PDB file of C-alpha atoms in Angstrom:
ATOM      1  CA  UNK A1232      13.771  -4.554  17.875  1.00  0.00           C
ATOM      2  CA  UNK A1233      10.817  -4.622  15.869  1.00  0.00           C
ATOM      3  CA  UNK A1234       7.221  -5.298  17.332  1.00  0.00           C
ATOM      4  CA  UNK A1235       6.224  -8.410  14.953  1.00  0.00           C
ATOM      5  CA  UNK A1236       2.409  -8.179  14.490  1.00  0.00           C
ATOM      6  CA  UNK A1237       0.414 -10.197  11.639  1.00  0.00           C
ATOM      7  CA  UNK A1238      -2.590  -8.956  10.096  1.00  0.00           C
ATOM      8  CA  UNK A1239      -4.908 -11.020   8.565  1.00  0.00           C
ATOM      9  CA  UNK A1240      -7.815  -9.898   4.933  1.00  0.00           C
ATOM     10  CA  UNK A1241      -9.517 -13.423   3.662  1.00  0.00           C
ATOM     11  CA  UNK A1242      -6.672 -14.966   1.784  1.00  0.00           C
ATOM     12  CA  UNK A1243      -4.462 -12.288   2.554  1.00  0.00           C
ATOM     13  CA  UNK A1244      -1.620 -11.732   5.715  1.00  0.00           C
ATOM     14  CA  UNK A1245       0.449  -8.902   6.043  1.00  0.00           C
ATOM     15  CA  UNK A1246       3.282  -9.378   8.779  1.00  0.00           C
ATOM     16  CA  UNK A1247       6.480  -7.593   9.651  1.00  0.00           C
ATOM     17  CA  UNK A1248       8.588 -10.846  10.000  1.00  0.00           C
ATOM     18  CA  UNK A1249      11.284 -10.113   8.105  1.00  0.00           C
ATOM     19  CA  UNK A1250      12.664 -13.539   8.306  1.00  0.00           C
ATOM     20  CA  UNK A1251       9.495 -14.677   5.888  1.00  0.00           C
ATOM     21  CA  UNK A1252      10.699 -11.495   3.304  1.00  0.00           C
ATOM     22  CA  UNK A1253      10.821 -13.663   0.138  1.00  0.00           C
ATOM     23  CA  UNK A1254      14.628 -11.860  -1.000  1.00  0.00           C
ATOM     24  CA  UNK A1255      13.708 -12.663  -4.472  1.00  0.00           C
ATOM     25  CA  UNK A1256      10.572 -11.483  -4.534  1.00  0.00           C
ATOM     26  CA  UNK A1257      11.625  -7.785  -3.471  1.00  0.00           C
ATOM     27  CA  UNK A1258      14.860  -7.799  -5.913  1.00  0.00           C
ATOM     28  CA  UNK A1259      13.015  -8.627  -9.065  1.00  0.00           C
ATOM     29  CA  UNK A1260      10.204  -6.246  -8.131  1.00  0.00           C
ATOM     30  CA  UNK A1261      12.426  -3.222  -7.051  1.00  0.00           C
ATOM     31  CA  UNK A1262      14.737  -4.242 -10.325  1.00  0.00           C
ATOM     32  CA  UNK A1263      12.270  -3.665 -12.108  1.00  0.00           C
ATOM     33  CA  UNK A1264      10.657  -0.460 -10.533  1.00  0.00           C
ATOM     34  CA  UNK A1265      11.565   3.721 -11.310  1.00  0.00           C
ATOM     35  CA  UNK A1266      12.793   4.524  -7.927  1.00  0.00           C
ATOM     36  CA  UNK A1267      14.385   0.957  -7.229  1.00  0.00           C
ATOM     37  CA  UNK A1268      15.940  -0.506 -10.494  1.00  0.00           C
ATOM     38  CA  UNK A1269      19.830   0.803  -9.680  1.00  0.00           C
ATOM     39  CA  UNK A1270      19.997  -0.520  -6.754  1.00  0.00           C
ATOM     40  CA  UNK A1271      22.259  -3.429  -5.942  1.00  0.00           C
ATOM     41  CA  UNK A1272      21.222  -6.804  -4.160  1.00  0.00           C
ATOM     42  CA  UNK A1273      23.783  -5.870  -1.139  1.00  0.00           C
ATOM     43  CA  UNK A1274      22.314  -2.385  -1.176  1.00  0.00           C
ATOM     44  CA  UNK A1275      18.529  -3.736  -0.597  1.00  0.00           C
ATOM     45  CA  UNK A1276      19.718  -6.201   1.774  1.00  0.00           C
ATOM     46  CA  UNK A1277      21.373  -3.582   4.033  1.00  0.00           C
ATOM     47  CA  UNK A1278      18.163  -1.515   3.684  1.00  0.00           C
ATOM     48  CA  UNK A1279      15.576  -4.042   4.634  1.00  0.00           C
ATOM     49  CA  UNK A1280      17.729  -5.377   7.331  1.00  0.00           C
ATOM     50  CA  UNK A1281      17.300  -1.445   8.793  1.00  0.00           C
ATOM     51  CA  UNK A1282      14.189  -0.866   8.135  1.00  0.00           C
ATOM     52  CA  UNK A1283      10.596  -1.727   9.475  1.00  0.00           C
ATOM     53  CA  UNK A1284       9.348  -4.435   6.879  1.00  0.00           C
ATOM     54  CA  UNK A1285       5.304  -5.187   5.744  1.00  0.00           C
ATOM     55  CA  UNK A1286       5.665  -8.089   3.669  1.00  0.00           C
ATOM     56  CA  UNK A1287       2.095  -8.953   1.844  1.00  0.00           C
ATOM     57  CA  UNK A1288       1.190 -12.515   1.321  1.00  0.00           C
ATOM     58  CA  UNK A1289      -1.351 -14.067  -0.727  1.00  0.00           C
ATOM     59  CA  UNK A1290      -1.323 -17.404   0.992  1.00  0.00           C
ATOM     60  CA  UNK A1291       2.792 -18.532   0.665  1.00  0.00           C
ATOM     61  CA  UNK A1292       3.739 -15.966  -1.869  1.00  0.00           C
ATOM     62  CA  UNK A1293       4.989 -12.311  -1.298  1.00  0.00           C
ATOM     63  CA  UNK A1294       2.899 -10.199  -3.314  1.00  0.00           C
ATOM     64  CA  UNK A1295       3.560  -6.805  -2.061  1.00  0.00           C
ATOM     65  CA  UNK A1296       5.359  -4.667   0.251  1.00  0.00           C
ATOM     66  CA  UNK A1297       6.868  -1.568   2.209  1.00  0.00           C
ATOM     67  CA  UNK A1298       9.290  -0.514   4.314  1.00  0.00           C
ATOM     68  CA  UNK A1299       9.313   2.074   7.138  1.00  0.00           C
ATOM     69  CA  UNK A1300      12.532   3.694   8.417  1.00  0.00           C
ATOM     70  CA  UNK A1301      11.752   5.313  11.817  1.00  0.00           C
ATOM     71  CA  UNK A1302      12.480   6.080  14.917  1.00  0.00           C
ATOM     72  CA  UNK A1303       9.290   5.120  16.337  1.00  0.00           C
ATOM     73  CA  UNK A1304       8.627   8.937  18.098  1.00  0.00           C
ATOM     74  CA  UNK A1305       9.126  12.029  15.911  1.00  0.00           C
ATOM     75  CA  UNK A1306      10.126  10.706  12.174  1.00  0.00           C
ATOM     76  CA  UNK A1307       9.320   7.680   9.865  1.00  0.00           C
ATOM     77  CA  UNK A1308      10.101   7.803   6.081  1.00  0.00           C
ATOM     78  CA  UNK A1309       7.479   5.229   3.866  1.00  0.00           C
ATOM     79  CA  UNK A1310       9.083   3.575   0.918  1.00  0.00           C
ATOM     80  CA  UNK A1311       9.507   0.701  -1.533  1.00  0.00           C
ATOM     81  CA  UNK A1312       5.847   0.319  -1.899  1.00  0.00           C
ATOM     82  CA  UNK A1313       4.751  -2.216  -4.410  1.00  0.00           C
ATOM     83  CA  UNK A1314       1.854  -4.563  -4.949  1.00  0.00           C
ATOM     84  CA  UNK A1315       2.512  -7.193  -7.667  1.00  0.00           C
ATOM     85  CA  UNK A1316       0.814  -6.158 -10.912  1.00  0.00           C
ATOM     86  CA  UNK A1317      -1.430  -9.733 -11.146  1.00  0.00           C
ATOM     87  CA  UNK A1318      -2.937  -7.861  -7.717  1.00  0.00           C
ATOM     88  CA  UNK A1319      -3.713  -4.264  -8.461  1.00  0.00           C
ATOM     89  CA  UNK A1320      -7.147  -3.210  -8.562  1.00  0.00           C
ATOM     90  CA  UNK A1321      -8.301  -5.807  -5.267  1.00  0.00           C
ATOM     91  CA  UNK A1322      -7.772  -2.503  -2.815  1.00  0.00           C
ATOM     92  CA  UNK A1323      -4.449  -4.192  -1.304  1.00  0.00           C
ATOM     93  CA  UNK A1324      -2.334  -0.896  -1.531  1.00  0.00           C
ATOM     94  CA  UNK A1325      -4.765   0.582   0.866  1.00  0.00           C
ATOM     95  CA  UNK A1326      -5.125  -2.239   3.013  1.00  0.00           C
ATOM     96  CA  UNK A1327      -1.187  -2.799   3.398  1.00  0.00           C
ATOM     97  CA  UNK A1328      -1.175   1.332   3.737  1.00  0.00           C
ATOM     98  CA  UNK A1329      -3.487   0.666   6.632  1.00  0.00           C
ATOM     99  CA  UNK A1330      -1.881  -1.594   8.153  1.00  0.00           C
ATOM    100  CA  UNK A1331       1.683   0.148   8.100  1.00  0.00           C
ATOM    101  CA  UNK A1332      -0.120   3.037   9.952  1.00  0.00           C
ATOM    102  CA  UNK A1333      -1.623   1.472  12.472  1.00  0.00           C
ATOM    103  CA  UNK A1334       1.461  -0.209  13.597  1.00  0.00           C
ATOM    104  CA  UNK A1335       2.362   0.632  16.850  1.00  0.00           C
ATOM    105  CA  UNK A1336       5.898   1.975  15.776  1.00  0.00           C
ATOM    106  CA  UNK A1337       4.168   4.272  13.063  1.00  0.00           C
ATOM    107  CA  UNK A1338       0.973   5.204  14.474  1.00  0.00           C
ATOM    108  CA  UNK A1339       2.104   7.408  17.148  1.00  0.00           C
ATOM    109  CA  UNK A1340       5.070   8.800  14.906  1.00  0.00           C
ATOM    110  CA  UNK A1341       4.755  13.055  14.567  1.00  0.00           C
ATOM    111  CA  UNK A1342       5.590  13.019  10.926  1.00  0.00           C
ATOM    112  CA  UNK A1343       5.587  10.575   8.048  1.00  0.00           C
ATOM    113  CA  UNK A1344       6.893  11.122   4.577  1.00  0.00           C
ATOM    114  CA  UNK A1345       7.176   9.944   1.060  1.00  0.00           C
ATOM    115  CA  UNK A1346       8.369  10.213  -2.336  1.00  0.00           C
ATOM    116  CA  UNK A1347       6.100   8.931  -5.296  1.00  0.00           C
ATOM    117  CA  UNK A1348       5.694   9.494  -8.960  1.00  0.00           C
ATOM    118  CA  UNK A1349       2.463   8.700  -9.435  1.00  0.00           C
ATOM    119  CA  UNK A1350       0.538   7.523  -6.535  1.00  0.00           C
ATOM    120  CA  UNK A1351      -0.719  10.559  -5.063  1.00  0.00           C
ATOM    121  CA  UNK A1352      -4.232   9.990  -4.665  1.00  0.00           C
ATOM    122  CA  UNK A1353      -3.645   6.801  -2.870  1.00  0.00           C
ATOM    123  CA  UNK A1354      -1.753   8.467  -0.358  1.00  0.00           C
ATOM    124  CA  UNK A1355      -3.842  11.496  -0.007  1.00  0.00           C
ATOM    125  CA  UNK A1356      -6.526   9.099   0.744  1.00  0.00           C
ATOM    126  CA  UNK A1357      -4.329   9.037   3.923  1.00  0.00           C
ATOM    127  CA  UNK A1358      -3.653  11.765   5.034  1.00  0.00           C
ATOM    128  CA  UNK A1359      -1.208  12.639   2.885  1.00  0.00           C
ATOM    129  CA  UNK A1360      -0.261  15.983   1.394  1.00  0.00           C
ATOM    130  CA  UNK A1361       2.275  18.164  -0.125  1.00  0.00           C
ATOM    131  CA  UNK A1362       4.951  19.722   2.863  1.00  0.00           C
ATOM    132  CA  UNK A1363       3.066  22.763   4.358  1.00  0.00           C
ATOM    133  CA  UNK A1364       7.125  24.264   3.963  1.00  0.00           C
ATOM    134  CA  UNK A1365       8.797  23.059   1.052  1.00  0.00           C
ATOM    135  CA  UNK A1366      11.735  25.725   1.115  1.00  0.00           C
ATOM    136  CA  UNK A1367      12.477  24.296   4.910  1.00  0.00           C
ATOM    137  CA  UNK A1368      13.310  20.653   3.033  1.00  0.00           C
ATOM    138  CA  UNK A1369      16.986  20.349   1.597  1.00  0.00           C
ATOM    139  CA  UNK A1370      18.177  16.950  -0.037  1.00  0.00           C
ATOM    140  CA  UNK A1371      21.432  15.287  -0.588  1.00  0.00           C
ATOM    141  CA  UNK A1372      22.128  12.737  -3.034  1.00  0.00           C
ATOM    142  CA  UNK A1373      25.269  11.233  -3.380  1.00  0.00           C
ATOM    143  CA  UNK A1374      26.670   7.942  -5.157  1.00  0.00           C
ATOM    144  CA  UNK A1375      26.854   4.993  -2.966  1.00  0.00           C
ATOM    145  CA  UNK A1376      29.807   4.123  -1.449  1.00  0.00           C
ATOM    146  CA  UNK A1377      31.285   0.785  -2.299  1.00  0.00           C
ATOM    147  CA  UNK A1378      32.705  -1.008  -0.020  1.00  0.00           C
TER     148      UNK A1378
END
């Protein structure tokens, strides 16, 4: 469904296999995150398994990640970004950035959003900004359904 492309920084590899997505890797990160940590392990399973997936790598391990959901022409929503803490500072949150938006299924996408906290001039260094329309966004958040 996907298009599976690697991209490759020194040491580094980012890829969008999501059969090398080291599962316990992602939980304890997004367990331990402000956007992430309520989130069950059947929850972010269901998630990644829908989503487009940029695993980082330093060599074997996952060090860092996000997750697109698209539908590769007119809408993608960017989320569950994290680089590993031993790894901040080395310019890998713009280099995985830059790789999620050149992706094929991003690149040519009208409109990409995001939520953050507090990484807004990373993202602006993208492109980024505040919606040109705020009152035309609504939200709805409801409790998760358990099945």
């Amino acid at each position: 469904m996907w298009t599976i492309i690697d991209y490759e920084n020194g040491p580094f590899t980012v890829t969008t296999d999501r059969r090398r997505v080291q599962l316990e890797r992602v939980f304890d990160f997004l367990a331990r995150s402000y956007w992430a940590n309520e989130r069950s392990r059947e929850m972010i399973l269901k998630s990644l398994d829908h989503s487009l997936c940029f695993s980082l790598f330093h060599g074997d391990r996952q060090i860092g990640m996000a997750r697109v959901i698209t539908d590769r022409a007119t809408f993608a929503y960017l989320c569950d970004v994290f680089i590993d803490e031993a790894y901040r500072g080395q310019g890998l949150g713009k280099w995985l950035l830059s790789c999620v938006l050149a992706h094929p299924d991003v690149a040519a996408v009208r409109k990409v959003m995001l939520a953050t906290k507090d990484a807004h001039g990373l993202y602006r260094q993208f492109g980024f900004a505040a919606p040109s329309e705020p009152e035309r966004l609504m939200e709805r958040i409801q409790e998760p359904r358990t099945e």
